[in-house]
Short mmCIF file of N, CA and C in Angstrom, two decimals:
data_model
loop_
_atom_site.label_atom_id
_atom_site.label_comp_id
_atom_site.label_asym_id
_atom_site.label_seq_id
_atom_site.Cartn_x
_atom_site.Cartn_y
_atom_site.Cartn_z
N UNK K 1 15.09 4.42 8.60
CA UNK K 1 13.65 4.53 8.48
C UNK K 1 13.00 3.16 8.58
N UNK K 2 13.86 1.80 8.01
CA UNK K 2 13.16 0.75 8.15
C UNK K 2 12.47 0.18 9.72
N UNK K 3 13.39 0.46 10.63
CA UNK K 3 13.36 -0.41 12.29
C UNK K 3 12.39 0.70 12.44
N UNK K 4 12.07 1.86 12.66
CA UNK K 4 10.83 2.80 13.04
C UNK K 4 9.63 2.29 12.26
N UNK K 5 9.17 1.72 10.98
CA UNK K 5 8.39 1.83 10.58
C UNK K 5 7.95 0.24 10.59
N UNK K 6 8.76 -0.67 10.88
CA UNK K 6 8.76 -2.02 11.52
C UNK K 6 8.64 -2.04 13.01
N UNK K 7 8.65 -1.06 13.68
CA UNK K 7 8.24 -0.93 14.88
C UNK K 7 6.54 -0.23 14.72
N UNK K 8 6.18 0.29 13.88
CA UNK K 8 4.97 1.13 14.05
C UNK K 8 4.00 0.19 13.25
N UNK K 9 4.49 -0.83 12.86
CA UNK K 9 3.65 -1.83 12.28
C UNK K 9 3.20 -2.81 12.74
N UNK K 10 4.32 -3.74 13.86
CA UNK K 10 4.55 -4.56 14.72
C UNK K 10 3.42 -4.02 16.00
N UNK K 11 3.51 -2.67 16.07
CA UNK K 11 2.43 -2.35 17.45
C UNK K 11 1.29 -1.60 17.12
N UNK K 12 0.83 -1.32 15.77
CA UNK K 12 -0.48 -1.15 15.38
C UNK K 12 -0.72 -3.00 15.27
N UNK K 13 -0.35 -3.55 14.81
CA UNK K 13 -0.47 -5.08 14.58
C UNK K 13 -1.23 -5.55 16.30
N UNK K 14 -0.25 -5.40 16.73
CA UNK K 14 -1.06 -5.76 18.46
C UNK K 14 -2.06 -4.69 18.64
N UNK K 15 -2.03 -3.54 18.80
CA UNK K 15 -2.80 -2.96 19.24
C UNK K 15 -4.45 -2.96 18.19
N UNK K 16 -4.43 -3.79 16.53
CA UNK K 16 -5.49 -3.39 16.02
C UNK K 16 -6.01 -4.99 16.18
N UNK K 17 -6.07 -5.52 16.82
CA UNK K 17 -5.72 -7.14 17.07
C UNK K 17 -7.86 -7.41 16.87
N UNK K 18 -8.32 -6.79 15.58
CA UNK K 18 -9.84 -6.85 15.46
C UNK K 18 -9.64 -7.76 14.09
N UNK K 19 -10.38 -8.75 14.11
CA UNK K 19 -10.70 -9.00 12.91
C UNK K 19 -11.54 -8.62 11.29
N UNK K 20 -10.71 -8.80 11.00
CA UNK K 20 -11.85 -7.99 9.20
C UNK K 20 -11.81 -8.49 8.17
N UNK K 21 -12.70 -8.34 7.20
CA UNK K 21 -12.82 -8.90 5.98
C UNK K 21 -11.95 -8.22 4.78
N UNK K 22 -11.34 -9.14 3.99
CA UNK K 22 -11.08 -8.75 3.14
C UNK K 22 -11.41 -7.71 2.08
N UNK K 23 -11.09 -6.96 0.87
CA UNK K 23 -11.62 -5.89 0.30
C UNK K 23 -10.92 -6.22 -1.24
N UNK K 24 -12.29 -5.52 -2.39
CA UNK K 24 -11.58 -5.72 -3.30
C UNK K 24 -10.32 -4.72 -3.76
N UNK K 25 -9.39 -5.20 -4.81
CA UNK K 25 -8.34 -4.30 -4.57
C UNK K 25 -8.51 -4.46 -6.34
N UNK K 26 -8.21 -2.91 -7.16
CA UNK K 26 -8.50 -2.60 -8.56
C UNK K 26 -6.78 -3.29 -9.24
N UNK K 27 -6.95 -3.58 -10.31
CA UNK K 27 -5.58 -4.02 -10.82
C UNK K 27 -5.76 -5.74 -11.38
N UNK K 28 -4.49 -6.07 -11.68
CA UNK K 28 -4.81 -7.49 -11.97
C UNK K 28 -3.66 -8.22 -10.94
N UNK K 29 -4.23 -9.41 -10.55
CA UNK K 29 -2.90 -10.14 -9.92
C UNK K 29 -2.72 -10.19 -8.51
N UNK K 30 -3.46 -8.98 -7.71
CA UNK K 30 -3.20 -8.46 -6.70
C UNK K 30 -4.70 -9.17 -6.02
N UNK K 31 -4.27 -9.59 -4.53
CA UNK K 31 -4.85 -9.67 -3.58
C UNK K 31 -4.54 -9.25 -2.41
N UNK K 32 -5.48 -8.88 -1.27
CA UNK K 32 -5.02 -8.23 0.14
C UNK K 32 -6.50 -8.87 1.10
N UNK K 33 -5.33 -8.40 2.24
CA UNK K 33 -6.21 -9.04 3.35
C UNK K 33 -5.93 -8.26 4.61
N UNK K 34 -6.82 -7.74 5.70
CA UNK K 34 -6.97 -6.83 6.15
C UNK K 34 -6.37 -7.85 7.37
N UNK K 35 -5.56 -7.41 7.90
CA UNK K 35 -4.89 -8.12 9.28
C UNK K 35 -5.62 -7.27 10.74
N UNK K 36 -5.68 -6.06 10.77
CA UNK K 36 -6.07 -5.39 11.89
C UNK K 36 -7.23 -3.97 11.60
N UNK K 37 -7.91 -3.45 12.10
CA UNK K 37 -8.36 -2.37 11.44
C UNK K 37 -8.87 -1.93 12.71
N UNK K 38 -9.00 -0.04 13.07
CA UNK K 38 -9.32 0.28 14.48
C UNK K 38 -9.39 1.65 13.44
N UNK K 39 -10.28 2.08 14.77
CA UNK K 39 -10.57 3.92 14.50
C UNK K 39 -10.46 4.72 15.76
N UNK K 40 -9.36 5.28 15.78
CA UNK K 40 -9.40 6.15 16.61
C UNK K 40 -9.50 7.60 16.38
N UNK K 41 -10.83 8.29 17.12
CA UNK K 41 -10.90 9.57 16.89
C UNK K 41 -11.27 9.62 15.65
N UNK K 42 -11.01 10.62 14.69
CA UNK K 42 -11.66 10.78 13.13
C UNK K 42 -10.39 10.10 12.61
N UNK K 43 -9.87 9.24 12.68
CA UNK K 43 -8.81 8.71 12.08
C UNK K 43 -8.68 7.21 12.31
N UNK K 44 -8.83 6.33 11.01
CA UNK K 44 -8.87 4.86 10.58
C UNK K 44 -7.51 3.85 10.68
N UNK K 45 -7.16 3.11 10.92
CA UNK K 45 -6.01 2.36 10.68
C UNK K 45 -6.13 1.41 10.42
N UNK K 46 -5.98 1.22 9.51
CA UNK K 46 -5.68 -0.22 8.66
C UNK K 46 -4.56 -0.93 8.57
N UNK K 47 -4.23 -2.60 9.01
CA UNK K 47 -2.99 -3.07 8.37
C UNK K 47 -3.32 -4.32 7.70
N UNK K 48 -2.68 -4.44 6.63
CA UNK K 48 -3.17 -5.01 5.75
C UNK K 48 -2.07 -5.59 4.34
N UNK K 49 -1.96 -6.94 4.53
CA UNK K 49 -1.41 -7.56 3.62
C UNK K 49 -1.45 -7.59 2.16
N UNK K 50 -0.85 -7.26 1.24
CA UNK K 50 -0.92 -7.44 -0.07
C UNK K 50 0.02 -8.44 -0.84
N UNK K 51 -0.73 -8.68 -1.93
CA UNK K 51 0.19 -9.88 -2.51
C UNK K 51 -0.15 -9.37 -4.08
N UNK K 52 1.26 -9.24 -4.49
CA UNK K 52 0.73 -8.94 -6.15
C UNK K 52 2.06 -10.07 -7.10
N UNK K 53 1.03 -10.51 -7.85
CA UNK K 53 1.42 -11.65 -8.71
C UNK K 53 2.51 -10.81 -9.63
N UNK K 54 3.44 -11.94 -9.85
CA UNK K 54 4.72 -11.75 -10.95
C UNK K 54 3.63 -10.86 -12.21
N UNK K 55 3.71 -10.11 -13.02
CA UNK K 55 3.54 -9.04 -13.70
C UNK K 55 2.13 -8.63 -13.35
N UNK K 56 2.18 -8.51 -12.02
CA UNK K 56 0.30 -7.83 -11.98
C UNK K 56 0.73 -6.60 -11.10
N UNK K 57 -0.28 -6.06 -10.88
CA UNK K 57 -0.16 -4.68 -10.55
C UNK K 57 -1.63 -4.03 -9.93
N UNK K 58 -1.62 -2.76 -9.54
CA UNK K 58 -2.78 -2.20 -8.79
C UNK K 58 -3.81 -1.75 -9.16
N UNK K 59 -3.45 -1.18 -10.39
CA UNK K 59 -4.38 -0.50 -11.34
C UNK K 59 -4.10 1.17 -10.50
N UNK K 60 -4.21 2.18 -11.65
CA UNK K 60 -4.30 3.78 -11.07
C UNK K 60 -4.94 4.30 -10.14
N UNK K 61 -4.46 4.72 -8.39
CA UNK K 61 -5.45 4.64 -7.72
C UNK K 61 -4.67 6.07 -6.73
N UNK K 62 -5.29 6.21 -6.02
CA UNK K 62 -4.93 7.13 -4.86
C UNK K 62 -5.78 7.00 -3.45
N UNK K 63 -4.95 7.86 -2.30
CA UNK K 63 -5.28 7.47 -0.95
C UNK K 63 -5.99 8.37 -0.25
N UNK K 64 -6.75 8.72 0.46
CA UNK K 64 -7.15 9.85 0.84
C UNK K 64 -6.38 10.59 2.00
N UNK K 65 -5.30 9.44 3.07
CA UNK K 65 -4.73 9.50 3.92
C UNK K 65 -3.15 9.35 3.26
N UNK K 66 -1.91 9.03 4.23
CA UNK K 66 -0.78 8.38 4.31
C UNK K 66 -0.40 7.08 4.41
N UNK K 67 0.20 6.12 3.63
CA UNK K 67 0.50 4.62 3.93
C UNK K 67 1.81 4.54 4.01
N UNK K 68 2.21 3.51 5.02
CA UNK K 68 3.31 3.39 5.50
C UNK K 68 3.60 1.75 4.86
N UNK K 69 4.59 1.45 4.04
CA UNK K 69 4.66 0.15 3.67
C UNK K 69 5.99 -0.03 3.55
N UNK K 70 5.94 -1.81 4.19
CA UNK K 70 6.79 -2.22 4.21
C UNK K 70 7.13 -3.53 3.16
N UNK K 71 8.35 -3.98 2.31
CA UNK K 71 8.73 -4.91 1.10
C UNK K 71 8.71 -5.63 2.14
N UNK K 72 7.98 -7.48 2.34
CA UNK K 72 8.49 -8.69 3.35
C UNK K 72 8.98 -9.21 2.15
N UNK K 73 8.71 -9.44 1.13
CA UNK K 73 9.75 -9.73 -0.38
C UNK K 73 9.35 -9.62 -1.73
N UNK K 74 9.91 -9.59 -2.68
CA UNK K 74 9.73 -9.33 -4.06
C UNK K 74 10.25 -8.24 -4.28
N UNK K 75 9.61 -7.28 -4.98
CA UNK K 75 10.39 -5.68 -5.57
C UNK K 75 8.90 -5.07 -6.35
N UNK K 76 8.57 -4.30 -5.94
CA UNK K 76 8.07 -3.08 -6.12
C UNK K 76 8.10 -2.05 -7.28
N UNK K 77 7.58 -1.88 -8.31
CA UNK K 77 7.90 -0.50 -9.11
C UNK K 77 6.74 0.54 -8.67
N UNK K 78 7.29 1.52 -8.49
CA UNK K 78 6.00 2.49 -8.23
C UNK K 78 5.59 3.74 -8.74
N UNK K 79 5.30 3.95 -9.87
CA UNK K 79 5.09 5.01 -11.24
C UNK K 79 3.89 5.93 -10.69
N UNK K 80 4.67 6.95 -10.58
CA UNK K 80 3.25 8.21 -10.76
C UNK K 80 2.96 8.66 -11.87
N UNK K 81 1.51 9.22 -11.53
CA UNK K 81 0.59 9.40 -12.81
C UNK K 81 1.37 10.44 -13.91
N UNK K 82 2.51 11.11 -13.79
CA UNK K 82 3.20 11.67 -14.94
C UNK K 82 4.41 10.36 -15.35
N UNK K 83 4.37 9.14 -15.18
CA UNK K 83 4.67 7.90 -15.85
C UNK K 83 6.10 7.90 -15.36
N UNK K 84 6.69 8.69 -14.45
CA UNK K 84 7.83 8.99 -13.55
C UNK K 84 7.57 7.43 -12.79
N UNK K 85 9.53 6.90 -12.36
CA UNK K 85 9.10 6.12 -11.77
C UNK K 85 9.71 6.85 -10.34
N UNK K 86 8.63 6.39 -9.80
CA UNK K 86 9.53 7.26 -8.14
C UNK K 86 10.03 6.41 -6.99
N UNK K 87 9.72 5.10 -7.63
CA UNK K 87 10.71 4.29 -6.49
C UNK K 87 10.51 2.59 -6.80
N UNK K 88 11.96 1.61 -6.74
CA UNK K 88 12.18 0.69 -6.94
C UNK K 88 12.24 0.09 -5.45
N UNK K 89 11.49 -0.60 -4.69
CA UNK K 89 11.11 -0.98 -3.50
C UNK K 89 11.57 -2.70 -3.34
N UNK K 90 13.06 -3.18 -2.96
CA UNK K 90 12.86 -4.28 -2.64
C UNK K 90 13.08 -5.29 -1.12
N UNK K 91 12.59 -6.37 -1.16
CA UNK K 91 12.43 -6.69 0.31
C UNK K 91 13.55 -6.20 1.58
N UNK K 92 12.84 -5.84 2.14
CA UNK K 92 13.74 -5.05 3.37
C UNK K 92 13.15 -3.67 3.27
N UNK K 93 12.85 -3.20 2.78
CA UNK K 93 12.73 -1.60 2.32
C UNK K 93 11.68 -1.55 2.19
N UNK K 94 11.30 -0.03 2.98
CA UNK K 94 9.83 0.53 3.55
C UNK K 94 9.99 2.09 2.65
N UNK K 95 8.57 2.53 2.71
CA UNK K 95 8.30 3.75 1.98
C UNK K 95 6.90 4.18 2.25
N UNK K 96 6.83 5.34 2.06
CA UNK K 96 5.51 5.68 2.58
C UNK K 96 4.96 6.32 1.30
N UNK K 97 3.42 6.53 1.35
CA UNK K 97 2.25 7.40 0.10
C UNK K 97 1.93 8.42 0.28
N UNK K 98 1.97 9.64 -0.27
CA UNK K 98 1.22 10.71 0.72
C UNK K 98 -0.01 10.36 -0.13
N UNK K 99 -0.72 11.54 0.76
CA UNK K 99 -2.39 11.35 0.28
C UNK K 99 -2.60 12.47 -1.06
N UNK K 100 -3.76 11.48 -1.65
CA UNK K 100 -4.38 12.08 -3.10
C UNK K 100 -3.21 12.07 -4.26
N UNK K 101 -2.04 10.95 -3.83
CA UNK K 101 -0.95 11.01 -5.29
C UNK K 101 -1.51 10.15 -6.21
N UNK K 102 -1.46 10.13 -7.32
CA UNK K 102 -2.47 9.06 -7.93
C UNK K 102 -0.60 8.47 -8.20
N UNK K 103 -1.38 7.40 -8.50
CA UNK K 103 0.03 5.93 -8.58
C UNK K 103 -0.21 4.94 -8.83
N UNK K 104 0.19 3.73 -9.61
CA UNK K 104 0.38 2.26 -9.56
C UNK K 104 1.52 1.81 -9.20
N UNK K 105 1.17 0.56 -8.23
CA UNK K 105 2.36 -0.46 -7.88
C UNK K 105 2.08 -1.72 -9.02
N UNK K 106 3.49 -1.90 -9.21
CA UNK K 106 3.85 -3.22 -10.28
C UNK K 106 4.91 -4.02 -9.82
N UNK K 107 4.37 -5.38 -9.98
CA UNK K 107 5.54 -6.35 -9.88
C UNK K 107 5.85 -6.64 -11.21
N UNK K 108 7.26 -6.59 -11.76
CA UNK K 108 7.96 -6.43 -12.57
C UNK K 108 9.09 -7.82 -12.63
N UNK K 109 8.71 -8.63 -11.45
CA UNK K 109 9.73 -9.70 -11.20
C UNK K 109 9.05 -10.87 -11.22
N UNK K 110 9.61 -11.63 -10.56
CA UNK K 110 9.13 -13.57 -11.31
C UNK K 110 8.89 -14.07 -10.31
N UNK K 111 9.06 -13.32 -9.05
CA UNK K 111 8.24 -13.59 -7.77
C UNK K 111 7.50 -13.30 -7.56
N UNK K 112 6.33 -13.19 -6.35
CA UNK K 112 4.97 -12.89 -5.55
C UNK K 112 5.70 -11.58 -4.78
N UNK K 113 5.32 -10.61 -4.76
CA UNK K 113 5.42 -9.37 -3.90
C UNK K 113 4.61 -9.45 -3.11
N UNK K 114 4.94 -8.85 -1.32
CA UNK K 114 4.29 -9.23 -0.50
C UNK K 114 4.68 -8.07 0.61
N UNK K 115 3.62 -7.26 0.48
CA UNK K 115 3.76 -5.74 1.05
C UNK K 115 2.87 -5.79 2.51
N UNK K 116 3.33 -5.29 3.47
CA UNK K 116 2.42 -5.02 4.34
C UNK K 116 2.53 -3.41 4.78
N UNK K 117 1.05 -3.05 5.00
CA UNK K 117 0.77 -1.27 4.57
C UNK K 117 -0.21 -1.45 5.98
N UNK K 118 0.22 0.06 6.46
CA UNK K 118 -0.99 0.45 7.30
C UNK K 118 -1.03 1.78 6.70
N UNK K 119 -2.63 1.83 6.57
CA UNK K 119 -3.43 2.94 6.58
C UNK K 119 -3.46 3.97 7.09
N UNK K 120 -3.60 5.20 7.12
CA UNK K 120 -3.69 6.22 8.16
C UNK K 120 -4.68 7.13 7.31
N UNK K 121 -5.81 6.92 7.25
CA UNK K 121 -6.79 7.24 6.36
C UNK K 121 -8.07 8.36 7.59
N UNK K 122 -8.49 9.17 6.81
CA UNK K 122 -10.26 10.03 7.88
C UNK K 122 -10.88 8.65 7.76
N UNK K 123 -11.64 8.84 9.24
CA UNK K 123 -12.38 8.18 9.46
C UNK K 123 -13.61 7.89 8.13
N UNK K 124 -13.86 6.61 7.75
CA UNK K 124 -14.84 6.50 6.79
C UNK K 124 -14.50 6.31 5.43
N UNK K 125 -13.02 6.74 4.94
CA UNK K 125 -12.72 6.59 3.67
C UNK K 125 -12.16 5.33 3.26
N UNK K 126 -12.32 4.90 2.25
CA UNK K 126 -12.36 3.92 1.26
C UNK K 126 -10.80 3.85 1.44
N UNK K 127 -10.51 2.30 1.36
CA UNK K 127 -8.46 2.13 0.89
C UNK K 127 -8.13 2.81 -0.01
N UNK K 128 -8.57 2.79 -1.14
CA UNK K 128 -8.14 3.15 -2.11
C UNK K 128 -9.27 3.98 -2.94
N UNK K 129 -9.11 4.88 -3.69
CA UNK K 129 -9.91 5.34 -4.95
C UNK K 129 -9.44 5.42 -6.19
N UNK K 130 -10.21 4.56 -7.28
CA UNK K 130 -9.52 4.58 -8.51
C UNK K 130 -9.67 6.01 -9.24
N UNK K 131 -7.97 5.71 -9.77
CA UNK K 131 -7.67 6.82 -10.77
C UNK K 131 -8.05 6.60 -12.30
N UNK K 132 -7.82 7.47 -13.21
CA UNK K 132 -7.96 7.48 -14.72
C UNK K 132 -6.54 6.68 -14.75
N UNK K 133 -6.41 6.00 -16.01
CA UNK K 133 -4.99 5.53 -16.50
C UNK K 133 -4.80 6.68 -17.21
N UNK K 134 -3.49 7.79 -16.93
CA UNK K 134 -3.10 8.82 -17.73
C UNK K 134 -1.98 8.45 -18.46
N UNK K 135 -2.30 7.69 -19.27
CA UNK K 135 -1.54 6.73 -20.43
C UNK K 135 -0.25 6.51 -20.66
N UNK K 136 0.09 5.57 -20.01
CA UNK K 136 1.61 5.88 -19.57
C UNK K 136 2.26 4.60 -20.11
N UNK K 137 1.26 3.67 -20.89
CA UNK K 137 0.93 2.28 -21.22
C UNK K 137 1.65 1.15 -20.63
N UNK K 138 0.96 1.17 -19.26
CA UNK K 138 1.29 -0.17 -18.31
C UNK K 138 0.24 0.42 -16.97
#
């Protein structure tokens, strides 16, 4: 699954070759930066760099679309909103979001995590929408 989804990143990357502004992202620690962004048809694509600091994280959020992400390094925890963890993500290793899961990503390690995600969002919707914290305490 990794070389397919490093291939579909690599050529949305060329093919979204538009420049864009950055966006805020909910959580602490975490910054991102929009590398490419295009709309084709009723459907958005975003690719877009993230960086989340040694114990910071996303804050409770969900997608309206599918994200396809790939670890370039650090490690990943990724807890759904029933406080389940559903996946330990480290560099090399890709995974995808379906849409409307509510979730936080956490770096849990003593490095910088450094994710790159494309979007596959309806035309018009927001990266992200924040969730409730359903108290899972983190």
């Amino acid at each position: 699954m990794r070389r397919p989804l490093i291939a579909v990143l690599a050529a949305f990357a060329a093919l979204l070759a538009v420049p864009a502004t950055a966006s805020a992202t909910p959580g602490t620690g975490v910054t991102g930066t929009i590398l490419a962004q295009k709309t084709i048809g009723h459907t958005d694509y975003t690719l877009r760099e993230i960086t989340i600091q040694p114990g910071g994280y996303t804050g409770w959020h969900f997608h309206d679309g599918t994200l396809y992400a790939y670890v370039k390094s650090g490690t990943l925890t990724h807890n759904l909103a029933d406080c389940s963890i559903d996946g330990i993500f480290g560099t090399g290793r890709a995974f995808t979001e379906k849409p409307d899961q509510v979730h936080i990503g956490r770096n849990l390690g003593s490095t910088p995590l450094v994710l790159e995600v494309l979007y596959v969002l309806p035309a018009g919707s927001p990266l992200s929408e924040d969730a409730p914290d359903p108290g899972c305490g983190f």
